[in-house]
Short mmCIF file of C-alpha atoms and ligand atoms in Angstrom, two decimals:
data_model
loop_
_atom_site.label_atom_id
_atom_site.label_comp_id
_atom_site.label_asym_id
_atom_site.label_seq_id
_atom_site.Cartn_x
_atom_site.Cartn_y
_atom_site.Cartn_z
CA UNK H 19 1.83 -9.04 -15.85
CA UNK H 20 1.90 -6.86 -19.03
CA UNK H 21 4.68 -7.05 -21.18
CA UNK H 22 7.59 -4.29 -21.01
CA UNK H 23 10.28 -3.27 -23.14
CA UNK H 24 12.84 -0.42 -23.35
CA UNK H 25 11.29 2.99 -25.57
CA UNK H 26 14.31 2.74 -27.38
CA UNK H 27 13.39 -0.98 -28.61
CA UNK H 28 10.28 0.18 -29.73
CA UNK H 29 11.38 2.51 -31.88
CA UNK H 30 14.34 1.00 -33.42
CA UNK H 31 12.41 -1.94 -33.87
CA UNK H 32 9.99 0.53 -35.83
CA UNK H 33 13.06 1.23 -38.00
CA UNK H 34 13.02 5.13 -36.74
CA UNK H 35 16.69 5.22 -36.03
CA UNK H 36 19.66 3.48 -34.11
CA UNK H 37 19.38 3.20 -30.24
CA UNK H 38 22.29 5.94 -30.52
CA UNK H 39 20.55 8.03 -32.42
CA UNK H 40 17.14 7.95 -30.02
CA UNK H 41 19.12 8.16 -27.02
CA UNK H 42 20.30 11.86 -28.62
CA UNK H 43 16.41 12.36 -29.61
CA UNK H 44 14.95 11.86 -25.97
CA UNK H 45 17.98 14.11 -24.64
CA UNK H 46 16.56 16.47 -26.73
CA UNK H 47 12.98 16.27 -25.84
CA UNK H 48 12.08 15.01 -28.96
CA UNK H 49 10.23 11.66 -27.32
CA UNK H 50 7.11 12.13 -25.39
CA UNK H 51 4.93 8.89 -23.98
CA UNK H 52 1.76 9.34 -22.70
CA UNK H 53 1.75 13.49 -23.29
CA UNK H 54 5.06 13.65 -21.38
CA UNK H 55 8.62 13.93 -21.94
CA UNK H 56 10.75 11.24 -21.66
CA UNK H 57 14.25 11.99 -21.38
CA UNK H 58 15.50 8.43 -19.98
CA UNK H 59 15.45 5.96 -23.40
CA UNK H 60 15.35 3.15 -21.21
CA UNK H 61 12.87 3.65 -19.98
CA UNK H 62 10.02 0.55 -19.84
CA UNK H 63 7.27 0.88 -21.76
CA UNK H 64 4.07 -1.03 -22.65
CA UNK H 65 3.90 -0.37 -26.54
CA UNK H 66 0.58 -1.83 -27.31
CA UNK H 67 -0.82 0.77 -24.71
CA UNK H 68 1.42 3.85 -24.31
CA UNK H 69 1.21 6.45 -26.82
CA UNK H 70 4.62 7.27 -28.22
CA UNK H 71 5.14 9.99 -30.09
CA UNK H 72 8.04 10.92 -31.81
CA UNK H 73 8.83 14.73 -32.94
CA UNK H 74 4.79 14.88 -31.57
CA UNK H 75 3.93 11.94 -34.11
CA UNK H 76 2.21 8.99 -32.89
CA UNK H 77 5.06 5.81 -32.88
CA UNK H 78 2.44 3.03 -34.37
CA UNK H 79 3.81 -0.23 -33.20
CA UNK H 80 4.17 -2.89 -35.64
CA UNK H 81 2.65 -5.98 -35.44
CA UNK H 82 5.01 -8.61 -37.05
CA UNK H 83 8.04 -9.44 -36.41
CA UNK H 84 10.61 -11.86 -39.00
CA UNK H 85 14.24 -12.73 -38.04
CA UNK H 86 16.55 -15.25 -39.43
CA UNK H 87 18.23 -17.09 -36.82
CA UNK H 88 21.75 -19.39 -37.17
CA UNK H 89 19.89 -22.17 -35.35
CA UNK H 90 22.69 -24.35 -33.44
CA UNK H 91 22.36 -28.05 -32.86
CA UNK H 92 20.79 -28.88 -29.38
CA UNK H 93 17.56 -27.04 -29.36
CA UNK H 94 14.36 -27.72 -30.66
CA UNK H 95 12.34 -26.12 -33.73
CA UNK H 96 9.12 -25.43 -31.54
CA UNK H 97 7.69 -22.77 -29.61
CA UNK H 98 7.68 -24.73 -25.58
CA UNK H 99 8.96 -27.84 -24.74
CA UNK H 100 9.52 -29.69 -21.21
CA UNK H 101 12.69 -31.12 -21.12
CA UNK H 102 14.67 -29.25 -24.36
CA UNK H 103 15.57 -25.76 -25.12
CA UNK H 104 13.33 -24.28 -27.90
CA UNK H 105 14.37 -21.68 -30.43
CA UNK H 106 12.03 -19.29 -28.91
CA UNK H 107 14.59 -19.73 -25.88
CA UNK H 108 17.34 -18.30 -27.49
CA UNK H 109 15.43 -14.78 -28.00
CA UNK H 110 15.22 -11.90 -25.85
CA UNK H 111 12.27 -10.51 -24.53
CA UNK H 112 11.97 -8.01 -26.61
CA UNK H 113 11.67 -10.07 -30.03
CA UNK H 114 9.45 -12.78 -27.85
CA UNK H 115 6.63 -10.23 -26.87
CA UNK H 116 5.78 -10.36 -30.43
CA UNK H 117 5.09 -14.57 -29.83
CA UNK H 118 7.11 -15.58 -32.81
CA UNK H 119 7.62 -19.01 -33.90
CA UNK H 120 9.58 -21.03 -36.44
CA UNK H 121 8.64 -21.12 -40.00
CA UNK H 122 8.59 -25.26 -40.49
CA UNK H 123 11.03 -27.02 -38.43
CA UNK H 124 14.72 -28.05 -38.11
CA UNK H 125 15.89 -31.56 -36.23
CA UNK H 126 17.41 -30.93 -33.25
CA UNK H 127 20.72 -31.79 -34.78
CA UNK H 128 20.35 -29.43 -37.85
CA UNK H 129 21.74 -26.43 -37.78
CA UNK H 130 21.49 -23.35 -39.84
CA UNK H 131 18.96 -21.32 -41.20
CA UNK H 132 15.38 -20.95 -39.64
CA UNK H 133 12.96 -17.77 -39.76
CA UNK H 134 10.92 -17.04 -36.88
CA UNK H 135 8.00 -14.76 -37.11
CA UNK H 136 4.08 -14.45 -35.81
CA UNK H 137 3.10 -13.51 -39.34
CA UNK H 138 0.91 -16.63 -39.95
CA UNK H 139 -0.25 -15.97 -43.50
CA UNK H 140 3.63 -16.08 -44.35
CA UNK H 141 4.54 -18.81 -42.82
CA UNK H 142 1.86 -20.60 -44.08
CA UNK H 143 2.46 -19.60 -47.58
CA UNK H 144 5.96 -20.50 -47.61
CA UNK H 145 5.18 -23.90 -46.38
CA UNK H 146 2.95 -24.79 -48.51
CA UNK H 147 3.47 -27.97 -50.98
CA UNK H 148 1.85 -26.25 -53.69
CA UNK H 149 4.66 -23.23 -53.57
CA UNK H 150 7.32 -25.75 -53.96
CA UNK H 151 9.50 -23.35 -52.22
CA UNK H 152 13.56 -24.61 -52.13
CA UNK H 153 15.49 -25.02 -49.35
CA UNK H 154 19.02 -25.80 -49.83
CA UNK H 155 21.86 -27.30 -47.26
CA UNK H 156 25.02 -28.49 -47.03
CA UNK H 157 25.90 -31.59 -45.60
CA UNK H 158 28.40 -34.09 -44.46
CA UNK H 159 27.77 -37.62 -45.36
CA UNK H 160 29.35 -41.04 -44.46
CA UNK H 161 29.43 -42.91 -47.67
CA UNK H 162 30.94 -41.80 -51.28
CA UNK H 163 28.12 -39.79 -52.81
CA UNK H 164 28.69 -40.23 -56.61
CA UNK H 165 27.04 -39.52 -60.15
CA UNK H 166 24.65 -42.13 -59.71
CA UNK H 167 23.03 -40.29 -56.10
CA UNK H 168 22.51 -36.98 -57.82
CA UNK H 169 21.06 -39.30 -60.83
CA UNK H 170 18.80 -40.80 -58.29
CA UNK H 171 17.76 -37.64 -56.67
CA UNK H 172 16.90 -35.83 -60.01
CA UNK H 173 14.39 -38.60 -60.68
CA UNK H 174 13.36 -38.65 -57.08
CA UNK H 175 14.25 -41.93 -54.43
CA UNK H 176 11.72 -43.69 -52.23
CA UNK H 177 11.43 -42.88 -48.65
CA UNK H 178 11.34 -45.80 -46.19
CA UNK H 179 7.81 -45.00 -46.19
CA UNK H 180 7.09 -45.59 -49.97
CA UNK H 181 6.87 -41.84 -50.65
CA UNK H 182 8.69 -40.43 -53.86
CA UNK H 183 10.62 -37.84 -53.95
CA UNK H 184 10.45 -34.68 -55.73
CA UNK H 185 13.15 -33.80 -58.15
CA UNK H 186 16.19 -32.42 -55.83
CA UNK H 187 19.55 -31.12 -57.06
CA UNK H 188 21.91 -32.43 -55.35
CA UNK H 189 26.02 -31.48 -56.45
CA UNK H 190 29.11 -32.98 -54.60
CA UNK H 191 31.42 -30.42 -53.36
CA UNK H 192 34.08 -32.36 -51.56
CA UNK H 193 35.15 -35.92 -50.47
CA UNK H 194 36.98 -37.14 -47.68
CA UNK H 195 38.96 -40.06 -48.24
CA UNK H 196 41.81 -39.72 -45.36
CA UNK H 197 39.54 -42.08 -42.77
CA UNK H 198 38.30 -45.33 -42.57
CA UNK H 199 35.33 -44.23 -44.04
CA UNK H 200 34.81 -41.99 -47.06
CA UNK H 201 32.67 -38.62 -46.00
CA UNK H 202 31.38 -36.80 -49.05
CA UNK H 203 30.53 -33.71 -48.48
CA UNK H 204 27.44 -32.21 -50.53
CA UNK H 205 24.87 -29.43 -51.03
CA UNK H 206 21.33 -30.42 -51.51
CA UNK H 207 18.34 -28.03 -53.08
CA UNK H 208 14.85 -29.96 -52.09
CA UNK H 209 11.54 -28.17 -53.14
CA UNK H 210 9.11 -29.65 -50.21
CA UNK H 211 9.72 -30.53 -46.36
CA UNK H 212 8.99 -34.08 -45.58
CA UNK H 213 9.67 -35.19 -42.19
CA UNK H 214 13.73 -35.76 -41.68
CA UNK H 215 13.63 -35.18 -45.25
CA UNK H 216 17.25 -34.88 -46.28
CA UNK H 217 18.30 -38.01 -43.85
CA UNK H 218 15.76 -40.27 -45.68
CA UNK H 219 17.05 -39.33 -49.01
CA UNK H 220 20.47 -40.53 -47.90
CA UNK H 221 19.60 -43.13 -45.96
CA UNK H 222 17.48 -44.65 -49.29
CA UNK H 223 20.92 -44.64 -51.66
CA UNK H 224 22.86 -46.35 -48.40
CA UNK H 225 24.24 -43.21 -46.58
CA UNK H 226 24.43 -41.43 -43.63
CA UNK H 227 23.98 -37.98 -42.86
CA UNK H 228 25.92 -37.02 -39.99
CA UNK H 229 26.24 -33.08 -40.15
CA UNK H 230 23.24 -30.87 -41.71
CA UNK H 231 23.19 -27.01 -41.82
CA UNK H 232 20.38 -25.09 -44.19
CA UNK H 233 21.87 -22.54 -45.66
CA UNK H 234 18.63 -21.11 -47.67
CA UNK H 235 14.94 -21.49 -48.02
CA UNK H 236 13.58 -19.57 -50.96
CA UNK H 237 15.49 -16.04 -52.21
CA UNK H 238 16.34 -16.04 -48.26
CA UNK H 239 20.53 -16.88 -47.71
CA UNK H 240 21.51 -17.27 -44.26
CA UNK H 241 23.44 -14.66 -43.19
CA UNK H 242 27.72 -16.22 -42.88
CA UNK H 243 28.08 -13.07 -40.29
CA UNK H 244 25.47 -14.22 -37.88
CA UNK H 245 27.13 -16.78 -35.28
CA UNK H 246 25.07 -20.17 -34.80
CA UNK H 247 22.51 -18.88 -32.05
CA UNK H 248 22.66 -15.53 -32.94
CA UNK H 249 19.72 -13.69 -34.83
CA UNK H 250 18.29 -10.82 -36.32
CA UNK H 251 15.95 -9.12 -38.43
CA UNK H 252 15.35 -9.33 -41.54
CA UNK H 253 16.23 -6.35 -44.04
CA UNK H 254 13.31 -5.06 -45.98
CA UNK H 255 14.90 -6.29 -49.39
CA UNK H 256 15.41 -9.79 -47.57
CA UNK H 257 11.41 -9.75 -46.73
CA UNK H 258 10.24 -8.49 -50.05
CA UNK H 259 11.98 -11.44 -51.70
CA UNK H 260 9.96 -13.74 -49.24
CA UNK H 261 6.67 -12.27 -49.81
CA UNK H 262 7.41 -12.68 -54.11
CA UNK H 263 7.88 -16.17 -53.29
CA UNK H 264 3.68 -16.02 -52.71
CA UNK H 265 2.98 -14.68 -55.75
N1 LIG N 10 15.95 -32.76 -43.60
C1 LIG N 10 16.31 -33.44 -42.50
O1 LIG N 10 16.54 -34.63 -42.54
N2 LIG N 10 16.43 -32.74 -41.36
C2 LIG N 10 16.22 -31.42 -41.26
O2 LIG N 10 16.36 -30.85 -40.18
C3 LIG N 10 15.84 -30.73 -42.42
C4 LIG N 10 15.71 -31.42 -43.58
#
């Protein structure tokens, strides 16, 4: 079956106006697909086919798609999977036609920040160990974090698999001293993406990490308005910053 979606998707996903505004447009005539009229702005369309026009100017439908997404705990930072929900799960139709997937990958547990898109020369560039690109998050961890961790991380700690780390910032915000156990709560800038990176950092000073959001990879911030599971697209300043961080 060919993939569908709404005439008004298309073109507000084109960035031609607000559904509102092309509901008003195809009232008025203004929307024609395939040499006729459309008044409905629901109606289903097949965008890579159809030709929209627009005020009798051809809609060209854009190939890539980027959205940040408040990834919650639970689901999985991959495009199928048998027995977990993915990320790609959480989308609707209209944002999955486009086949996006996640740029690198969050644990299941992590939450926070992840972009999804199907432009691979992006993704590829802003994973790349040569960009050194920075990531940042905020976590909770069992264990007092102290001057002598963010010493540690600055010169870089070895992994339970020998590696060394890159130089990380790491600054304590809080602590939690009212349980049995202290909780230090930190934020953490790392410039590469080893596997369960952040946890293996910890875990090599004699700590636990037992909450972990990302709150930023490169000039991109995760948005505080956008509920964990919720997502949208990025604004054009927010994906000019990400393609600088190729050059
Ligand atoms: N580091 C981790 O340990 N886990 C993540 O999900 C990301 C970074």
């Amino acid at each position: 079956m060919r993939n569908t979606i709404r005439l008004d998707k298309v073109l507000s996903h084109m960035g031609l106006g607000t559904r509102s505004e092309i509901k008003k447009w195809a009232k008025q005539g203004r929307i024609t697909v395939n040499d006729r009229v459309v008044k409905d702005n629901g109606l289903q369309v097949q965008p890579e086919e159809d030709i929209i026009m627009l005020d009798g100017e051809r809609v060209h439908y854009r190939e890539f798609i980027y959205l940040m997404l408040n990834k919650p705990a639970g689901v999985i930072s991959a495009t199928e999977d048998r027995h977990d929900q993915t990320v790609i799960d959480l989308l609707d139709d209209e944002e999955r036609i486009f086949e996006p997937f996640p740029v690198g990958r969050l644990d299941k547990d992590t939450v926070g920040l992840l972009l999804l898109t199907n432009d691979g020369k992006l993704s590829h560039e802003l994973l790349s160990p040569r960009r050194h690109v920075p990531k940042t998050y905020i976590a909770n961890v069992v264990g007092d974090v102290g001057e002598s961790d963010i010493a540690a991380f600055m010169v870089g700690v070895t992994l339970d698999d020998g590696y060394v780390t890159k130089p990380a910032e790491l600054t304590i915000l809080s602590h939690d001293r009212s349980g049995p156990e202290v909780v230090s709560r930190i934020q953490l800038t790392i410039t590469e993406g080893k596997f369960h990176q952040v946890k293996r950092m910890f875990e090599s000073v004699g700590k636990k990490v037992v909450y972990l959001q990302r709150i930023s990879m490169g000039s991109l911030i995760l948005d505080s308005a956008l509920e964990e599971g919720h997502y949208r697209e990025l604004t054009k300043e927010e994906l000019a910053g990400l393609k600088q961080e190729r050059e």
